[in-house]
Amino acid sequence: VQDMGDETIPDDVKEKLLRFGRAALAVAQMRGRSYLSIGSVSMGIAGSTPNPDFFQEYLGMRNEFVDCSEIERRVQLGIYDPEEFARAMAWVEKYCKPREGEDRNPKHLVYSRQEKDAIWEYVVKMTLIFRDLMTGNPKLAEMGFQEEAMGHDAIVGGFQGQRQWTDFKPDGDFSEAILNSSFDWNGIREAFTFATENDTLNGVSMLLMHLLTGRAQLFADVRTFWSPEAVERVSGRKLTGRAADGIIHLINSGSCCLDATGCQQDADGNPVMKPFREISQKEAEACLKATTWYPASREYMRGGGYSSCFLTRGEMPMTMCRINLVKGQGPVLQIAEGWAVNVDEHIYRTIDKRTDPTWPTTWFAPRLTGQGPFRDVYSVMNNWGANHGAISFGHIGADLITLASMLRIPVC
């Protein structure tokens, strides 16, 4: 109890006021904006089916839709800024193509150097087009494309990709990774929120955390649980530290932001993912240097493309969340705080070869309570609502719960 004349604000009250303010701003920023679906449902994924009632009634947003043929139309008709394209290609030639990885495709599926160079140009154009579809571009109006210049006022979007598009055109991996990062050929800027496979629910989950933190967000498959016993069996070595109870392999060929390399640092030299306003050019270049761009596996990405590959540096505090739509209930938010952890190099290489060594990897160790879904690492993964997860730097579960209460979304 404070005296009436005491104008100080206790630390716990300050924290609650700031948390409420951040959540309220996030709610306001979503109102009246759109989710842009480029394409349709990817491979029957439930979250890839937009639910207009959810967007309208809970988020105050609308759904916009564009067929994938619009990408090719804009490429063929040159509906993108040619000056920015030239600048983007110069940036790719400096930072990406020198980091192009070994082509691991069978010999009969390896593209020629000329074909690979053409794919680099195409995926850069795709990136420009995705962004212009989301936010618009006044340069297009100057070129005579007034309608295209308007965009869809999208605060978040997603690209179907698989399989109809990727069976004959380059995949969206490069575009998704760059859009979700805090930097590109235009310098350091706020990350876009863009979901691979048009997983609208994971895209929204990323959006909630982006609006709360101002940071780029990871999109990953919640791919595999590795128990301590399984790791020792296949690698001959033991997990240690925060990884000792087992790890979840977060990995996806698509839209993992390059900020997740962990090559940004705090004042003490610890790996972090910073709000874009705090990132230096040196840190952005370090993230690019830590990333290898492998030619996509044409056995399932028949049109080719380039996948980012890096290993997230530990020990970063992380929060993973996911909105699920439950029949008879509606949206439900699940949250798991934990850490991106380091593992022995031999363990990493051994496990990586069992999935896809051309994709980015984050080893996630959730915080455990010994009870319910957090009884052990396996239980966390076993209770996860989908194959995808949205992951943010920092332990922000309390912020997410506050935001979910404002949106009337239950937390499980």
Coordinates of C-alpha atoms in Angstrom, one line a residue:
V1 CA 0.0 0.0 0.0
Q2 CA 1.4 3.4 -1.0
D3 CA 0.7 6.8 0.5
M4 CA -1.6 9.1 -1.5
G5 CA 1.3 11.5 -2.2
D6 CA 3.7 8.8 -3.3
E7 CA 4.1 9.3 -7.1
T8 CA 6.5 6.4 -7.6
I9 CA 5.5 3.4 -9.6
P10 CA 6.6 0.0 -8.3
D11 CA 8.6 -2.1 -10.7
D12 CA 6.0 -4.8 -11.0
V13 CA 3.3 -2.3 -11.9
K14 CA 5.7 -0.7 -14.5
E15 CA 6.1 -4.1 -16.1
K16 CA 2.4 -4.7 -16.2
L17 CA 1.6 -1.2 -17.7
L18 CA 4.3 -1.7 -20.4
R19 CA 3.0 -5.2 -21.2
F20 CA -0.5 -3.9 -21.5
G21 CA 0.6 -1.0 -23.7
R22 CA 2.6 -3.3 -26.0
A23 CA -0.4 -5.7 -26.4
A24 CA -2.8 -2.8 -27.0
L25 CA -0.6 -1.4 -29.7
A26 CA -0.4 -4.8 -31.3
V27 CA -4.2 -5.1 -31.4
A28 CA -4.5 -1.6 -32.9
Q29 CA -1.9 -2.3 -35.6
M30 CA -3.8 -5.3 -36.8
R31 CA -7.2 -3.7 -37.1
G32 CA -8.4 -3.1 -40.6
R33 CA -5.3 -4.7 -42.2
S34 CA -5.2 -7.8 -44.3
Y35 CA -3.6 -11.3 -44.5
L36 CA -2.6 -11.8 -48.2
S37 CA -2.7 -15.4 -49.5
I38 CA -0.6 -15.8 -52.6
G39 CA -1.9 -19.1 -53.9
S40 CA -4.2 -21.5 -52.2
V41 CA -3.9 -24.4 -49.8
S42 CA -0.5 -26.1 -49.7
M43 CA -0.6 -29.9 -49.6
G44 CA -3.8 -30.0 -47.6
I45 CA -2.3 -28.3 -44.6
A46 CA -5.2 -27.2 -42.3
G47 CA -3.5 -24.0 -41.3
S48 CA -3.1 -23.2 -45.0
T49 CA -6.9 -22.8 -45.3
P50 CA -7.7 -19.2 -44.4
N51 CA -10.7 -18.9 -42.0
P52 CA -12.3 -15.5 -42.6
D53 CA -14.4 -15.7 -39.4
F54 CA -11.3 -16.0 -37.3
F55 CA -9.5 -13.1 -39.0
Q56 CA -12.5 -10.8 -38.8
E57 CA -14.0 -11.7 -35.4
Y58 CA -10.8 -12.1 -33.4
L59 CA -8.2 -10.0 -35.2
G60 CA -10.3 -7.3 -36.9
M61 CA -8.5 -8.2 -40.2
R62 CA -9.7 -9.2 -43.6
N63 CA -8.4 -11.8 -46.1
E64 CA -7.1 -11.0 -49.5
F65 CA -6.3 -13.6 -52.2
V66 CA -4.0 -13.5 -55.3
D67 CA -3.5 -16.5 -57.6
C68 CA 0.1 -17.6 -58.2
S69 CA -0.3 -16.8 -61.9
E70 CA 0.0 -13.1 -60.9
I71 CA 3.7 -13.7 -60.1
E72 CA 4.4 -14.9 -63.6
R73 CA 2.3 -12.1 -65.1
R74 CA 4.3 -9.5 -63.3
V75 CA 7.6 -11.2 -64.3
Q76 CA 6.7 -11.4 -67.9
L77 CA 5.3 -7.9 -68.2
G78 CA 8.1 -6.3 -66.1
I79 CA 5.7 -5.1 -63.3
Y80 CA 8.5 -4.4 -60.8
D81 CA 10.9 -1.6 -60.2
P82 CA 13.8 -2.3 -62.7
E83 CA 16.2 0.0 -60.8
E84 CA 15.5 -1.8 -57.5
F85 CA 15.9 -5.2 -59.3
A86 CA 19.4 -4.1 -60.5
R87 CA 20.3 -3.0 -57.0
A88 CA 19.0 -6.2 -55.5
M89 CA 21.0 -8.4 -58.0
A90 CA 24.2 -6.4 -57.2
W91 CA 23.5 -7.2 -53.5
V92 CA 22.9 -10.9 -54.2
E93 CA 26.1 -11.1 -56.3
K94 CA 28.0 -9.7 -53.3
Y95 CA 26.4 -11.4 -50.4
C96 CA 24.5 -14.5 -51.6
K97 CA 26.0 -16.1 -54.8
P98 CA 29.5 -16.3 -53.3
R99 CA 27.8 -18.3 -50.5
E100 CA 26.1 -20.7 -52.9
G101 CA 26.4 -24.2 -51.5
E102 CA 27.2 -27.5 -53.2
D103 CA 24.5 -28.9 -55.5
R104 CA 23.4 -32.1 -53.8
N105 CA 21.0 -33.1 -56.5
P106 CA 21.5 -36.3 -58.6
K107 CA 23.5 -35.5 -61.7
H108 CA 20.5 -35.7 -64.0
L109 CA 18.8 -33.0 -61.9
V110 CA 21.6 -30.6 -61.6
Y111 CA 21.0 -27.3 -63.4
S112 CA 23.7 -25.7 -65.6
R113 CA 25.4 -22.5 -64.4
Q114 CA 23.4 -20.5 -66.8
E115 CA 20.1 -22.0 -65.5
K116 CA 21.2 -21.4 -61.9
D117 CA 21.9 -17.7 -62.6
A118 CA 18.5 -17.3 -64.2
I119 CA 16.9 -18.8 -61.1
W120 CA 18.7 -16.3 -58.9
E121 CA 17.2 -13.5 -61.0
Y122 CA 13.8 -15.1 -60.9
V123 CA 13.7 -15.5 -57.1
V124 CA 14.8 -11.9 -56.6
K125 CA 11.9 -10.8 -58.8
M126 CA 9.6 -13.0 -56.8
T127 CA 10.8 -11.2 -53.6
L128 CA 10.0 -7.8 -55.1
I129 CA 6.6 -9.0 -56.3
F130 CA 5.6 -10.6 -53.0
R131 CA 6.5 -7.3 -51.2
D132 CA 4.7 -5.1 -53.7
L133 CA 1.6 -7.3 -53.5
M134 CA 1.6 -6.9 -49.7
T135 CA 2.4 -3.2 -49.3
G136 CA 2.1 -1.6 -52.8
N137 CA 4.8 0.4 -54.5
P138 CA 4.4 4.0 -55.8
K139 CA 7.1 3.3 -58.4
L140 CA 4.7 1.0 -60.3
A141 CA 2.3 3.9 -60.7
E142 CA 5.0 5.9 -62.3
M143 CA 5.5 3.0 -64.7
G144 CA 1.8 3.1 -65.6
F145 CA 0.5 0.3 -63.3
Q146 CA -1.7 2.3 -61.0
E147 CA -3.8 -0.7 -59.8
E148 CA -0.8 -2.9 -59.0
A149 CA 0.9 0.0 -57.2
M150 CA -1.8 -0.1 -54.5
G151 CA -1.0 -3.4 -53.0
H152 CA -3.3 -5.2 -50.5
D153 CA -2.4 -3.4 -47.3
A154 CA -1.2 -6.7 -45.9
I155 CA 0.5 -6.7 -42.5
V156 CA 1.1 -10.5 -43.0
G157 CA 1.1 -12.8 -45.9
G158 CA 1.9 -16.3 -47.1
F159 CA 2.9 -18.2 -50.3
Q160 CA 1.4 -21.6 -51.2
G161 CA 4.4 -22.7 -53.2
Q162 CA 4.0 -26.5 -53.0
R163 CA 3.2 -28.2 -55.1
Q164 CA 1.6 -26.7 -58.1
W165 CA 4.0 -23.7 -58.3
T166 CA 7.2 -25.5 -57.2
D167 CA 6.7 -28.4 -59.6
F168 CA 7.6 -26.0 -62.5
K169 CA 8.9 -22.7 -61.0
P170 CA 11.5 -21.8 -58.4
D171 CA 10.4 -22.2 -54.8
G172 CA 9.8 -19.3 -52.4
D173 CA 12.6 -20.1 -49.9
F174 CA 14.9 -17.2 -50.8
S175 CA 12.0 -14.7 -51.0
E176 CA 10.5 -15.9 -47.7
A177 CA 13.8 -15.9 -45.8
I178 CA 14.7 -12.4 -47.0
L179 CA 11.3 -10.9 -46.4
N180 CA 11.3 -12.3 -42.8
S181 CA 14.7 -10.9 -42.2
S182 CA 15.5 -7.4 -40.9
F183 CA 17.7 -6.4 -43.8
D184 CA 18.0 -6.7 -47.6
W185 CA 19.4 -4.7 -50.5
N186 CA 17.6 -1.6 -49.2
G187 CA 19.5 -1.8 -45.9
I188 CA 18.2 -2.5 -42.4
R189 CA 14.4 -2.3 -42.2
E190 CA 11.5 -3.8 -40.3
A191 CA 11.0 -7.5 -41.1
F192 CA 7.9 -8.5 -43.1
T193 CA 5.9 -11.3 -41.7
F194 CA 5.5 -14.0 -44.3
A195 CA 4.5 -17.6 -43.9
T196 CA 5.8 -20.5 -46.0
E197 CA 3.2 -22.9 -47.4
N198 CA 0.7 -20.1 -46.7
D199 CA 0.2 -21.4 -43.2
T200 CA -2.1 -18.6 -42.1
L201 CA -2.2 -19.7 -38.4
N202 CA 1.6 -19.8 -38.2
G203 CA 1.8 -16.5 -40.0
V204 CA -0.6 -14.9 -37.5
S205 CA 1.4 -16.5 -34.6
M206 CA 4.6 -14.9 -36.0
L207 CA 2.7 -11.6 -36.4
L208 CA 1.6 -11.5 -32.8
M209 CA 5.2 -11.9 -31.6
H210 CA 6.6 -9.5 -34.1
L211 CA 4.2 -6.8 -33.1
L212 CA 5.1 -7.4 -29.4
T213 CA 8.8 -7.4 -29.8
G214 CA 9.7 -5.5 -33.0
R215 CA 12.0 -8.4 -33.9
A216 CA 12.2 -10.8 -36.9
Q217 CA 10.5 -14.2 -36.3
L218 CA 11.4 -17.8 -37.1
F219 CA 9.1 -20.0 -39.1
A220 CA 10.1 -23.7 -38.6
D221 CA 8.8 -27.2 -38.8
V222 CA 8.6 -28.7 -35.3
R223 CA 10.3 -31.6 -37.0
T224 CA 11.8 -34.2 -34.6
F225 CA 12.2 -35.0 -31.0
W226 CA 15.6 -36.3 -30.2
S227 CA 15.9 -38.1 -26.8
P228 CA 19.2 -38.2 -25.0
E229 CA 19.2 -42.0 -25.6
A230 CA 18.6 -41.6 -29.3
V231 CA 21.3 -39.0 -29.7
E232 CA 23.8 -41.2 -28.0
R233 CA 22.8 -44.2 -30.0
V234 CA 23.3 -42.6 -33.4
S235 CA 26.2 -40.3 -32.6
G236 CA 28.1 -42.0 -29.7
R237 CA 28.0 -38.7 -27.7
K238 CA 25.8 -37.3 -25.0
L239 CA 23.7 -34.1 -24.9
T240 CA 24.8 -31.7 -22.1
G241 CA 23.7 -28.5 -20.5
R242 CA 20.2 -27.3 -21.3
A243 CA 20.1 -29.9 -24.0
A244 CA 20.6 -32.8 -21.6
D245 CA 16.9 -33.7 -21.4
G246 CA 16.5 -33.9 -25.2
I247 CA 16.0 -31.5 -28.0
I248 CA 13.5 -30.6 -30.7
H249 CA 14.9 -30.1 -34.1
L250 CA 13.4 -26.9 -35.6
I251 CA 14.0 -27.0 -39.4
N252 CA 12.4 -25.8 -42.6
S253 CA 13.6 -25.0 -46.1
G254 CA 11.6 -21.9 -46.3
S255 CA 11.0 -18.7 -44.4
C256 CA 13.4 -18.8 -41.4
C257 CA 14.8 -15.3 -41.0
L258 CA 18.6 -14.8 -41.2
D259 CA 18.5 -12.9 -37.9
A260 CA 18.1 -16.4 -36.4
T261 CA 21.8 -17.2 -37.1
G262 CA 22.4 -15.5 -33.8
C263 CA 25.1 -13.3 -35.3
Q264 CA 23.8 -10.2 -33.6
Q265 CA 25.2 -9.5 -30.2
D266 CA 24.4 -7.7 -27.0
A267 CA 26.9 -5.6 -25.0
D268 CA 28.4 -8.7 -23.4
G269 CA 28.9 -10.5 -26.7
N270 CA 26.0 -12.9 -26.3
P271 CA 24.0 -13.9 -29.4
V272 CA 20.7 -12.1 -29.7
M273 CA 18.0 -11.2 -32.2
K274 CA 17.6 -7.4 -32.0
P275 CA 14.7 -5.1 -33.0
F276 CA 15.7 -3.8 -36.4
R277 CA 16.4 -0.3 -35.2
E278 CA 19.3 -1.7 -33.0
I279 CA 20.9 -3.8 -35.7
S280 CA 24.2 -2.6 -37.2
Q281 CA 25.3 -3.1 -40.8
K282 CA 28.2 -5.2 -39.5
E283 CA 25.7 -7.5 -37.7
A284 CA 23.6 -7.8 -40.9
E285 CA 26.6 -8.7 -42.9
A286 CA 27.6 -11.3 -40.2
C287 CA 24.2 -12.9 -40.6
L288 CA 24.6 -13.1 -44.3
K289 CA 28.2 -14.5 -44.0
A290 CA 26.8 -17.3 -41.7
T291 CA 24.3 -18.3 -44.3
T292 CA 24.8 -20.7 -47.2
W293 CA 22.4 -20.8 -50.1
Y294 CA 22.0 -24.4 -51.3
P295 CA 20.3 -25.3 -54.6
A296 CA 16.9 -26.7 -53.8
S297 CA 16.4 -30.5 -54.0
R298 CA 14.7 -31.0 -57.3
E299 CA 13.3 -34.4 -56.3
Y300 CA 10.5 -32.5 -54.6
M301 CA 11.1 -28.8 -55.6
R302 CA 11.2 -29.6 -59.3
G303 CA 11.5 -26.0 -60.3
G304 CA 14.6 -25.4 -58.3
G305 CA 15.3 -22.4 -56.1
Y306 CA 17.7 -21.7 -53.2
S307 CA 17.4 -22.7 -49.6
S308 CA 19.1 -20.8 -46.7
C309 CA 21.2 -23.0 -44.4
F310 CA 22.7 -22.0 -41.1
L311 CA 22.9 -23.2 -37.5
T312 CA 21.3 -21.0 -34.8
R313 CA 23.8 -20.0 -32.1
G314 CA 22.9 -20.9 -28.5
E315 CA 22.2 -20.1 -25.8
M316 CA 19.4 -17.7 -26.7
P317 CA 16.1 -17.5 -24.8
M318 CA 13.3 -18.3 -27.2
T319 CA 9.5 -18.6 -27.1
M320 CA 7.6 -20.9 -29.5
C321 CA 3.9 -20.4 -30.0
R322 CA 1.1 -21.5 -32.3
I323 CA -2.5 -20.6 -32.8
N324 CA -4.7 -23.7 -33.5
L325 CA -8.4 -23.7 -34.5
V326 CA -10.3 -26.3 -32.4
K327 CA -13.7 -27.5 -33.6
G328 CA -16.4 -26.3 -31.2
Q329 CA -13.9 -24.0 -29.4
G330 CA -12.3 -21.6 -31.9
P331 CA -8.8 -20.3 -31.8
V332 CA -6.5 -21.5 -29.0
L333 CA -2.9 -20.3 -28.4
Q334 CA -0.2 -22.6 -27.1
I335 CA 3.1 -21.3 -25.8
A336 CA 6.4 -23.0 -24.9
E337 CA 9.3 -21.0 -23.6
G338 CA 12.8 -22.4 -23.8
W339 CA 16.2 -21.9 -25.3
A340 CA 18.0 -22.3 -28.6
V341 CA 20.9 -24.5 -27.5
N342 CA 24.3 -25.5 -28.7
V343 CA 25.1 -29.2 -29.2
D344 CA 28.3 -31.0 -30.0
E345 CA 29.4 -30.5 -33.6
H346 CA 29.5 -34.2 -34.3
I347 CA 26.0 -34.6 -32.9
Y348 CA 24.8 -31.8 -35.2
R349 CA 26.3 -33.2 -38.3
T350 CA 25.1 -36.7 -37.6
I351 CA 21.5 -35.7 -37.0
D352 CA 21.5 -33.1 -39.8
K353 CA 22.3 -35.8 -42.4
R354 CA 19.1 -37.7 -41.3
T355 CA 16.9 -34.8 -42.3
D356 CA 18.2 -32.3 -44.9
P357 CA 21.6 -30.8 -44.5
T358 CA 20.7 -27.9 -46.8
W359 CA 18.2 -26.4 -44.5
P360 CA 18.6 -24.1 -41.4
T361 CA 18.7 -25.8 -38.0
T362 CA 17.7 -24.5 -34.5
W363 CA 18.0 -26.9 -31.6
F364 CA 15.2 -26.0 -29.1
A365 CA 15.1 -27.1 -25.5
P366 CA 11.8 -26.2 -23.9
R367 CA 11.5 -25.1 -20.3
L368 CA 10.1 -28.0 -18.3
T369 CA 7.8 -28.2 -15.2
G370 CA 7.6 -31.9 -14.7
Q371 CA 3.9 -31.8 -15.2
G372 CA 1.3 -32.2 -18.0
P373 CA 2.5 -31.1 -21.5
F374 CA 5.7 -29.8 -20.0
R375 CA 6.5 -33.1 -18.1
D376 CA 9.4 -33.7 -20.5
V377 CA 10.7 -32.6 -24.0
Y378 CA 8.8 -35.4 -25.7
S379 CA 5.5 -34.2 -24.2
V380 CA 6.0 -30.7 -25.4
M381 CA 6.3 -31.9 -29.0
N382 CA 3.6 -34.6 -28.6
N383 CA 1.2 -31.9 -27.5
W384 CA 2.1 -29.4 -30.2
G385 CA -0.9 -28.6 -32.4
A386 CA 0.7 -28.7 -35.8
N387 CA 3.9 -29.4 -37.7
H388 CA 4.8 -25.7 -37.7
G389 CA 5.8 -23.3 -35.0
A390 CA 6.5 -19.6 -34.7
I391 CA 9.6 -18.8 -32.6
S392 CA 10.6 -15.4 -31.2
F393 CA 13.7 -14.3 -29.3
G394 CA 13.2 -13.9 -25.6
H395 CA 10.8 -15.3 -23.0
I396 CA 7.6 -13.4 -23.9
G397 CA 5.0 -15.8 -22.8
A398 CA 3.5 -13.3 -20.4
D399 CA 3.2 -10.7 -23.2
L400 CA 1.5 -13.3 -25.4
I401 CA -1.0 -14.2 -22.7
T402 CA -1.8 -10.5 -22.2
L403 CA -2.3 -10.0 -26.0
A404 CA -4.4 -13.2 -26.2
S405 CA -6.7 -12.0 -23.4
M406 CA -7.3 -8.7 -25.4
L407 CA -8.1 -10.8 -28.5
R408 CA -10.3 -13.2 -26.5
I409 CA -8.2 -16.2 -27.5
P410 CA -7.8 -18.9 -24.8
V411 CA -4.3 -20.1 -23.9
C412 CA -3.6 -23.8 -23.4

